Coordinates of N, CA and C in Angstrom, one line a residue:
M1 N -27.9 -19.1 -10.3 CA -27.9 -18.0 -10.1 C -27.8 -18.1 -8.9
A2 N -27.5 -18.9 -7.9 CA -26.7 -18.5 -6.2 C -25.2 -18.6 -6.5
G3 N -24.9 -16.7 -5.9 CA -23.6 -17.6 -5.9 C -22.7 -16.7 -6.7
H4 N -23.1 -16.9 -8.6 CA -22.6 -16.3 -9.1 C -23.4 -15.6 -10.5
F5 N -22.7 -14.8 -10.7 CA -23.5 -13.7 -11.5 C -24.1 -14.8 -13.2
E6 N -25.4 -14.4 -13.8 CA -25.9 -14.6 -15.2 C -26.2 -13.7 -15.9
A7 N -25.6 -13.8 -17.7 CA -26.5 -13.2 -18.1 C -27.6 -12.7 -18.0
T8 N -28.3 -11.5 -19.1 CA -29.7 -10.9 -18.4 C -29.6 -10.7 -19.9
P9 N -31.2 -10.2 -20.8 CA -31.2 -9.4 -21.8 C -30.4 -7.8 -21.8
R10 N -30.1 -7.5 -23.1 CA -29.0 -6.5 -23.0 C -28.2 -6.0 -22.7
G11 N -27.3 -7.2 -22.3 CA -26.1 -7.2 -21.7 C -26.1 -6.4 -20.1
G12 N -26.8 -7.2 -19.6 CA -26.9 -6.5 -17.7 C -26.5 -8.6 -17.2
A13 N -27.0 -8.6 -15.8 CA -26.2 -9.8 -15.1 C -26.8 -10.1 -14.5
A14 N -27.3 -11.2 -13.7 CA -27.7 -11.3 -12.3 C -27.3 -11.7 -11.0
V15 N -27.8 -12.0 -9.7 CA -26.7 -12.6 -9.6 C -28.5 -12.8 -8.1
A16 N -28.3 -13.3 -7.2 CA -29.0 -13.7 -5.8 C -28.1 -13.9 -4.6
L17 N -28.8 -12.9 -4.0 CA -27.3 -12.8 -2.8 C -28.4 -12.4 -1.4
D18 N -28.0 -13.5 -0.4 CA -28.8 -13.5 0.7 C -28.5 -12.8 1.7
E19 N -28.9 -12.3 2.3 CA -28.8 -10.9 3.7 C -27.4 -10.6 4.0
V20 N -27.1 -12.0 4.6 CA -25.6 -11.8 5.1 C -24.3 -11.4 4.0
E21 N -24.7 -11.9 2.6 CA -23.6 -11.3 1.3 C -23.9 -10.0 1.0
I22 N -25.3 -9.2 0.7 CA -25.9 -8.2 0.8 C -25.1 -7.0 2.2
A23 N -25.3 -7.4 3.0 CA -24.5 -6.5 3.9 C -23.2 -6.6 4.3
I24 N -22.2 -7.9 3.4 CA -21.0 -7.8 3.4 C -20.7 -7.0 2.3
L25 N -21.2 -7.1 0.8 CA -21.0 -6.6 -0.2 C -20.9 -4.6 0.2
R26 N -22.2 -4.4 1.0 CA -22.3 -3.3 1.2 C -21.7 -2.2 2.2
S27 N -21.2 -2.8 3.2 CA -20.2 -3.0 4.2 C -17.9 -2.3 3.1
L28 N -18.5 -3.2 2.3 CA -17.0 -3.1 2.2 C -17.0 -2.4 1.2
A29 N -17.7 -1.5 0.3 CA -18.5 -1.0 -0.6 C -17.5 0.3 0.1
V30 N -18.7 1.2 1.2 CA -18.7 2.0 2.3 C -17.6 2.0 2.4
Q31 N -16.5 1.2 2.7 CA -15.3 1.4 4.1 C -14.8 1.6 2.9
L32 N -14.7 1.2 1.5 CA -14.1 2.0 0.2 C -14.0 3.2 0.1
L33 N -15.6 3.4 0.1 CA -15.6 4.7 -0.4 C -15.2 5.9 0.7
E34 N -15.1 5.6 2.1 CA -14.1 6.4 2.8 C -13.0 6.0 2.7
L35 N -12.3 5.1 2.1 CA -10.4 4.9 2.1 C -10.0 5.8 1.1
I36 N -11.0 6.2 0.3 CA -10.9 6.9 -1.9 C -11.1 8.0 -1.0
G37 N -11.5 8.3 -0.1 CA -12.0 9.8 0.2 C -13.4 10.7 -0.3
P38 N -13.5 11.5 0.0 CA -14.8 12.3 -0.4 C -13.9 13.6 -2.0
G39 N -15.4 13.3 -2.0 CA -15.1 13.9 -3.2 C -14.8 15.5 -3.7
D40 N -13.9 16.1 -4.5 CA -14.4 17.4 -4.7 C -15.5 18.4 -5.3
E41 N -16.9 19.0 -4.1 CA -16.9 19.5 -4.8 C -17.1 20.4 -5.1
P42 N -17.4 21.4 -7.1 CA -16.9 22.5 -6.3 C -18.2 23.6 -5.6
A43 N -17.4 24.5 -4.7 CA -17.9 25.4 -3.7 C -19.2 26.5 -4.7
D44 N -20.3 26.9 -3.7 CA -20.9 27.9 -3.9 C -20.1 28.7 -5.0
G45 N -21.0 29.2 -5.9 CA -20.8 30.2 -6.6 C -19.5 29.6 -8.0
E46 N -18.6 28.7 -7.6 CA -17.1 28.5 -8.2 C -17.6 27.6 -9.3
D47 N -16.6 27.9 -10.4 CA -17.0 27.7 -11.4 C -16.7 25.5 -11.6
P48 N -17.9 25.2 -12.8 CA -17.9 23.9 -12.0 C -16.6 23.8 -13.3
L49 N -16.1 23.5 -14.0 CA -15.7 23.6 -14.7 C -14.1 23.6 -14.8
A50 N -13.5 24.6 -13.6 CA -12.8 24.4 -12.7 C -12.3 23.3 -12.4
A51 N -13.2 22.6 -11.9 CA -12.5 21.6 -11.3 C -12.3 20.7 -12.8
L52 N -12.9 20.5 -13.9 CA -11.8 20.0 -14.4 C -10.4 20.2 -15.2
F53 N -10.1 21.1 -14.1 CA -8.2 21.7 -14.6 C -7.7 21.5 -13.1
A54 N -8.5 21.0 -12.4 CA -7.4 21.1 -11.2 C -6.7 19.6 -10.9
E55 N -5.8 20.5 -10.1 CA -4.4 19.4 -10.2 C -4.1 18.6 -9.1
G56 N -3.8 17.0 -9.3 CA -4.0 16.3 -8.2 C -2.5 16.6 -7.2
P57 N -2.4 15.3 -6.5 CA -1.3 15.2 -5.8 C -0.5 15.0 -7.0
T58 N 0.9 14.9 -6.2 CA 2.0 15.2 -7.1 C 2.6 13.6 -6.7
E59 N 2.6 13.5 -5.1 CA 3.3 12.2 -4.4 C 2.1 10.8 -3.9
P60 N 3.1 9.2 -4.3 CA 2.1 8.5 -4.4 C 1.6 8.5 -2.7
P61 N 0.0 8.1 -2.3 CA 0.4 7.6 -1.0 C 0.9 6.7 -0.1
T62 N 0.8 7.0 1.0 CA 1.5 6.2 2.1 C 0.7 4.7 2.0
D63 N -0.1 4.7 2.3 CA -1.2 3.3 3.3 C -1.1 2.1 0.9
P64 N -0.9 1.5 2.3 CA -0.1 0.5 1.1 C -1.5 0.2 0.1
A65 N -2.6 -0.1 0.5 CA -3.9 -0.4 0.2 C -4.1 0.9 -1.1
L66 N -3.9 2.6 -0.8 CA -4.4 3.2 -2.1 C -3.2 3.0 -3.0
A67 N -2.0 2.5 -2.7 CA -0.8 2.8 -3.1 C -1.4 1.8 -4.7
R68 N -2.2 0.7 -3.6 CA -2.7 -0.3 -4.8 C -3.0 -0.2 -5.8
L69 N -4.4 1.3 -5.4 CA -5.4 1.8 -6.4 C -5.2 2.7 -7.1
F70 N -3.6 3.3 -6.8 CA -3.5 4.8 -7.2 C -2.0 4.5 -7.4
P71 N -1.0 3.3 -8.9 CA 0.3 3.2 -8.4 C 0.9 4.2 -8.8
E72 N 2.1 4.2 -9.1 CA 2.9 4.7 -9.9 C 2.9 4.8 -11.4
A73 N 3.0 5.4 -12.0 CA 2.8 5.4 -13.5 C 4.2 4.2 -14.2
Y74 N 5.4 5.2 -13.4 CA 6.6 4.5 -14.8 C 7.3 4.4 -13.7
G75 N 7.0 3.5 -12.0 CA 8.1 2.9 -11.6 C 8.7 4.5 -10.7
D76 N 9.6 3.6 -10.5 CA 10.6 4.7 -9.5 C 12.1 4.3 -9.1
E77 N 12.8 3.8 -10.2 CA 14.3 3.3 -10.3 C 15.1 4.6 -10.3
D78 N 14.6 5.6 -11.2 CA 15.4 6.7 -11.3 C 14.8 8.2 -10.7
S79 N 15.3 9.3 -10.9 CA 14.7 10.5 -10.6 C 14.0 11.4 -11.9
E80 N 14.3 10.8 -12.5 CA 13.3 10.8 -15.0 C 12.2 10.4 -14.8
L81 N 11.4 8.8 -14.0 CA 10.7 8.4 -13.7 C 10.1 9.0 -13.0
R82 N 10.8 9.3 -12.1 CA 9.7 9.9 -10.5 C 9.2 10.8 -10.5
A83 N 10.0 12.0 -11.9 CA 9.4 13.3 -11.5 C 8.1 13.2 -13.0
A84 N 8.0 12.3 -13.8 CA 7.4 11.4 -14.8 C 5.6 11.1 -13.9
S85 N 6.4 10.2 -13.2 CA 5.1 9.4 -12.3 C 4.2 10.8 -11.9
A86 N 5.2 11.8 -10.9 CA 4.4 12.5 -10.8 C 4.0 13.5 -11.4
E87 N 3.7 13.7 -12.6 CA 3.1 14.3 -13.6 C 2.3 14.1 -13.8
F88 N 2.2 12.8 -14.2 CA 0.9 11.9 -14.9 C 0.2 12.2 -13.7
R89 N 0.8 12.0 -11.9 CA -0.6 11.8 -11.2 C -0.5 13.0 -11.1
R90 N -0.2 13.8 -11.2 CA -1.2 14.8 -11.0 C -2.3 15.4 -11.7
F91 N -2.5 14.8 -12.8 CA -3.4 15.3 -13.7 C -4.2 14.3 -13.9
T92 N -4.0 12.9 -13.1 CA -4.8 11.7 -13.7 C -5.5 11.3 -12.4
E93 N -4.8 11.4 -11.0 CA -5.4 10.9 -10.6 C -6.7 11.4 -9.2
N94 N -7.1 12.7 -9.7 CA -8.0 12.7 -9.1 C -9.3 12.2 -10.4
D95 N -9.4 12.1 -11.5 CA -9.9 11.4 -12.2 C -10.4 10.1 -11.8
L96 N -9.6 9.5 -11.1 CA -9.1 8.6 -11.6 C -9.8 8.0 -10.1
R97 N -9.5 8.7 -9.0 CA -10.2 8.3 -7.7 C -11.8 9.2 -8.2
T98 N -12.8 9.7 -8.7 CA -13.3 9.7 -8.6 C -14.7 8.8 -9.6
R99 N -13.6 7.6 -10.8 CA -14.5 7.2 -11.2 C -14.7 5.6 -10.2
K100 N -13.5 5.9 -9.3 CA -13.8 4.2 -8.3 C -14.8 4.8 -7.0
R101 N -14.4 6.3 -7.0 CA -15.7 6.3 -6.2 C -17.4 6.1 -6.8
D102 N -17.7 6.6 -7.5 CA -19.0 6.4 -9.0 C -19.0 4.8 -8.9
D103 N -17.6 3.8 -9.2 CA -18.1 2.6 -8.8 C -18.5 2.4 -7.5
A104 N -18.3 2.4 -5.9 CA -17.9 2.3 -5.2 C -19.4 2.2 -4.8
L105 N -20.3 3.8 -4.8 CA -21.6 4.3 -4.9 C -22.6 3.3 -5.6
T106 N -22.0 2.8 -7.2 CA -23.3 2.1 -7.5 C -23.1 1.1 -7.1
V107 N -22.3 0.3 -6.7 CA -22.2 -0.7 -5.5 C -23.3 -0.8 -4.4
V108 N -23.0 0.4 -3.4 CA -23.4 0.7 -3.0 C -25.7 0.7 -3.0
R109 N -25.6 1.9 -3.5 CA -27.0 2.2 -4.6 C -28.2 0.5 -5.1
T110 N -26.8 0.2 -5.9 CA -27.8 -1.1 -6.6 C -28.4 -2.2 -5.7
L111 N -27.6 -2.0 -4.3 CA -27.6 -2.9 -3.0 C -29.0 -2.3 -1.9
D112 N -28.7 -0.7 -2.1 CA -29.8 -0.2 -1.0 C -31.4 -0.6 -1.9
A113 N -31.2 -0.9 -3.1 CA -33.2 -0.4 -4.3 C -33.1 -2.7 -3.8
L114 N -31.9 -2.4 -3.3 CA -32.8 -4.3 -3.1 C -34.0 -4.4 -2.5
Q115 N -34.7 -5.2 -3.2 CA -36.0 -5.7 -2.2 C -36.0 -7.4 -1.8
S116 N -35.3 -7.4 -0.6 CA -34.8 -8.7 -0.1 C -36.3 -9.2 0.3
G117 N -36.2 -10.3 0.6 CA -37.6 -10.9 1.3 C -36.4 -12.3 2.1
E118 N -36.9 -12.5 2.5 CA -36.8 -13.6 3.5 C -35.8 -14.0 2.6
G119 N -34.7 -14.5 3.4 CA -33.6 -15.0 2.8 C -32.7 -14.9 1.7
G120 N -33.0 -13.1 1.7 CA -32.1 -12.5 0.5 C -33.2 -11.8 -0.6
A121 N -32.4 -11.4 -2.3 CA -33.2 -11.1 -3.4 C -32.2 -10.9 -4.5
V122 N -32.7 -11.0 -5.3 CA -31.7 -11.2 -6.2 C -31.0 -9.1 -7.0
L123 N -30.1 -9.6 -7.5 CA -29.7 -8.5 -7.5 C -29.8 -8.2 -9.5
T124 N -30.5 -7.5 -10.1 CA -30.1 -7.2 -11.5 C -29.2 -6.0 -11.9
L125 N -28.3 -5.8 -13.1 CA -27.7 -4.8 -12.9 C -27.8 -4.7 -14.8
S126 N -28.1 -3.5 -15.2 CA -27.6 -3.1 -16.6 C -25.9 -3.2 -17.0
A127 N -26.1 -2.6 -18.1 CA -25.2 -3.4 -18.7 C -23.8 -1.6 -18.1
D128 N -24.5 -1.4 -17.5 CA -23.2 -0.2 -17.0 C -23.1 -0.1 -16.1
E129 N -24.2 -0.9 -15.3 CA -23.9 -1.1 -13.5 C -22.9 -1.9 -13.4
C130 N -23.0 -3.0 -14.7 CA -21.8 -3.6 -14.7 C -20.7 -3.7 -14.5
R131 N -20.0 -3.2 -15.5 CA -19.1 -2.4 -15.0 C -18.6 -1.6 -14.2
N132 N -19.7 -0.5 -13.8 CA -19.1 -0.6 -12.2 C -18.7 -1.1 -11.0
W133 N -19.3 -2.3 -11.2 CA -19.9 -3.5 -10.4 C -17.6 -4.1 -10.0
L134 N -17.7 -4.1 -12.0 CA -16.3 -5.1 -12.0 C -15.4 -3.9 -11.6
G135 N -15.3 -2.8 -11.8 CA -14.6 -1.3 -11.4 C -14.2 -2.1 -9.9
A136 N -15.2 -2.0 -9.0 CA -15.7 -2.2 -7.7 C -14.9 -3.1 -7.5
L137 N -15.6 -4.3 -7.9 CA -14.7 -5.1 -7.3 C -13.8 -5.8 -7.2
N138 N -13.0 -5.3 -8.3 CA -11.4 -5.2 -8.5 C -10.9 -3.9 -7.9
D139 N -11.2 -2.5 -7.0 CA -10.9 -2.2 -6.3 C -10.9 -2.8 -4.9
L140 N -11.9 -3.1 -4.7 CA -12.0 -4.4 -3.0 C -11.3 -5.4 -3.0
R141 N -11.0 -5.9 -3.6 CA -9.9 -6.9 -4.6 C -8.9 -6.5 -4.2
L142 N -8.6 -5.6 -5.0 CA -7.2 -5.2 -4.5 C -6.9 -4.4 -3.2
T143 N -8.0 -3.7 -2.6 CA -7.6 -3.5 -0.8 C -7.6 -4.5 -0.3
I144 N -8.5 -5.6 0.0 CA -8.4 -5.8 0.8 C -6.7 -7.2 0.3
G145 N -6.5 -7.3 -1.0 CA -4.9 -7.9 -1.4 C -4.1 -7.8 -0.8
A146 N -4.0 -6.0 -0.5 CA -2.5 -5.1 0.1 C -2.3 -5.0 1.8
R147 N -3.5 -5.3 2.0 CA -3.9 -5.9 3.5 C -3.8 -7.2 3.6
L148 N -4.0 -8.1 2.9 CA -3.3 -9.3 3.8 C -1.3 -9.6 2.4
E149 N -1.4 -9.1 2.1 CA 0.0 -8.4 1.6 C -0.2 -9.4 0.5
V150 N -1.1 -9.4 -0.1 CA -0.9 -10.2 -1.1 C 0.3 -10.0 -2.6
S151 N 0.4 -10.2 -4.1 CA 1.3 -9.6 -4.6 C 1.6 -10.6 -5.6
D152 N 1.7 -10.4 -6.7 CA 2.1 -11.1 -8.0 C 3.1 -11.9 -7.5
E153 N 4.3 -11.3 -7.0 CA 4.9 -12.1 -7.2 C 5.6 -13.2 -6.3
D154 N 4.0 -13.7 -5.0 CA 4.4 -14.6 -4.1 C 4.5 -16.1 -4.6
E155 N 5.3 -16.5 -3.7 CA 5.2 -18.2 -4.6 C 4.0 -18.7 -4.3
G156 N 3.3 -18.7 -3.0 CA 2.5 -19.3 -3.1 C 1.2 -19.2 -3.7
G157 N 1.2 -17.5 -4.2 CA -0.5 -17.0 -4.4 C -1.5 -16.8 -4.1
E158 N -2.5 -17.0 -4.8 CA -3.3 -17.3 -3.9 C -3.8 -18.1 -3.0
G159 N -3.3 -19.9 -3.4 CA -3.1 -20.5 -3.1 C -2.6 -21.0 -1.9
S160 N -2.1 -20.1 -1.5 CA -1.4 -20.0 -0.3 C -2.2 -19.9 1.0
L161 N -3.2 -18.8 0.2 CA -4.6 -18.3 1.2 C -6.0 -19.1 1.5
Y162 N -5.3 -20.6 0.8 CA -6.8 -21.4 1.1 C -6.0 -22.4 2.2
R163 N -5.1 -22.6 2.4 CA -4.2 -23.4 3.9 C -4.3 -22.6 4.9
L164 N -4.7 -21.0 5.4 CA -4.7 -20.7 6.3 C -5.8 -21.7 8.0
P165 N -5.4 -22.1 8.6 CA -5.9 -22.3 9.6 C -7.2 -20.8 10.4
D166 N -8.7 -21.7 9.9 CA -9.3 -21.5 10.5 C -9.5 -20.2 11.5
S167 N -8.3 -20.6 12.8 CA -7.9 -20.0 13.9 C -7.1 -18.8 13.7
D168 N -6.6 -18.5 12.1 CA -6.0 -17.0 11.4 C -7.0 -15.6 12.0
P169 N -6.6 -14.8 12.3 CA -7.3 -14.0 12.7 C -7.7 -13.2 11.0
R170 N -6.5 -13.4 9.9 CA -7.2 -13.2 8.4 C -7.9 -14.0 8.2
K171 N -8.4 -15.1 8.6 CA -9.4 -15.9 7.5 C -10.6 -15.2 6.9
P172 N -11.0 -14.3 8.2 CA -12.6 -13.7 7.2 C -12.4 -13.1 6.2
M173 N -11.4 -11.9 6.6 CA -10.5 -10.8 5.1 C -10.7 -12.1 4.6
V174 N -9.6 -13.5 3.7 CA -9.0 -13.8 3.1 C -10.6 -14.8 2.1
M175 N -11.3 -15.3 2.6 CA -12.6 -15.6 2.5 C -12.6 -14.4 1.7
A176 N -13.2 -13.6 2.3 CA -14.0 -12.1 1.6 C -12.9 -12.3 0.6
Y177 N -11.7 -11.8 0.2 CA -10.3 -11.9 -0.9 C -11.6 -12.7 -2.2
L178 N -11.4 -14.4 -1.8 CA -11.1 -15.0 -2.6 C -12.9 -15.1 -2.9
W179 N -14.5 -14.8 -2.4 CA -15.4 -14.7 -2.7 C -16.0 -13.5 -3.5
L180 N -15.2 -12.4 -3.5 CA -15.0 -11.2 -4.3 C -14.1 -11.8 -5.9
G181 N -13.2 -12.5 -5.4 CA -12.7 -12.7 -7.3 C -13.5 -13.6 -7.4
A182 N -14.0 -15.0 -6.9 CA -15.4 -15.9 -7.6 C -16.7 -14.8 -8.1
L183 N -17.0 -13.7 -7.4 CA -17.8 -13.1 -8.2 C -17.4 -12.4 -9.4
Q184 N -16.8 -11.5 -9.4 CA -15.8 -10.9 -10.6 C -15.4 -11.7 -11.6
E185 N -15.4 -12.9 -11.9 CA -15.3 -14.0 -12.9 C -16.0 -14.4 -13.2
T186 N -17.1 -14.8 -12.4 CA -18.6 -15.2 -12.9 C -18.9 -13.4 -13.9
L187 N -19.1 -12.8 -13.3 CA -19.4 -11.6 -13.8 C -18.9 -10.9 -15.2
V188 N -17.8 -11.5 -14.8 CA -16.7 -11.0 -16.8 C -17.6 -11.7 -17.6
E189 N -17.4 -13.6 -17.1 CA -18.0 -14.4 -18.1 C -19.0 -14.0 -18.8
T190 N -20.0 -13.3 -18.2 CA -21.1 -13.1 -18.5 C -21.5 -12.2 -19.3
L191 N -20.4 -11.2 -19.6 CA -19.9 -9.7 -20.0 C -19.4 -10.3 -21.5
M192 N -18.8 -11.5 -21.3 CA -18.3 -12.4 -23.1 C -18.5 -12.4 -24.0
P193 N -18.6 -11.6 -25.1 CA -19.8 -12.1 -26.2 C -19.8 -14.0 -26.3

């Protein structure tokens, strides 16, 4: 189980994590929460149903990591597609931000609930928590990938990341990116029928 998720009864999963891994995962999830931003909670006396009809932004984020998390729906080749993307974003981005925030909060809360002893702990997730973790792991990889400027069009792909010299300042971020990918892959495998 060390280093990879294994299936548990009732559709959950478990993974053994050492103290450093727990700290890294928690730190990354908190940084993701900070990047996504706070949620819009209804003010005292405000109708909570009004939030369901609140309109979101129409412009894509300027931060490359946020742009990767909240991409354009239809591209930006012509003005008609830009208008459709703006309209789509206006009605969906707030909900998407809420879901991404909930996923990252689940990571933080499940890690905080661990009773770690010497050397670490075993994280056991319910089926619902597994889905939240999958979303958060994906968002973390997208964010780090954007910071590393990894794209689908890269000729070397992830393979070029393996060849970075240890002296490269991006190396720790690359290692986190690859490790999160391995965790994500084993979690997906545990959830497959």
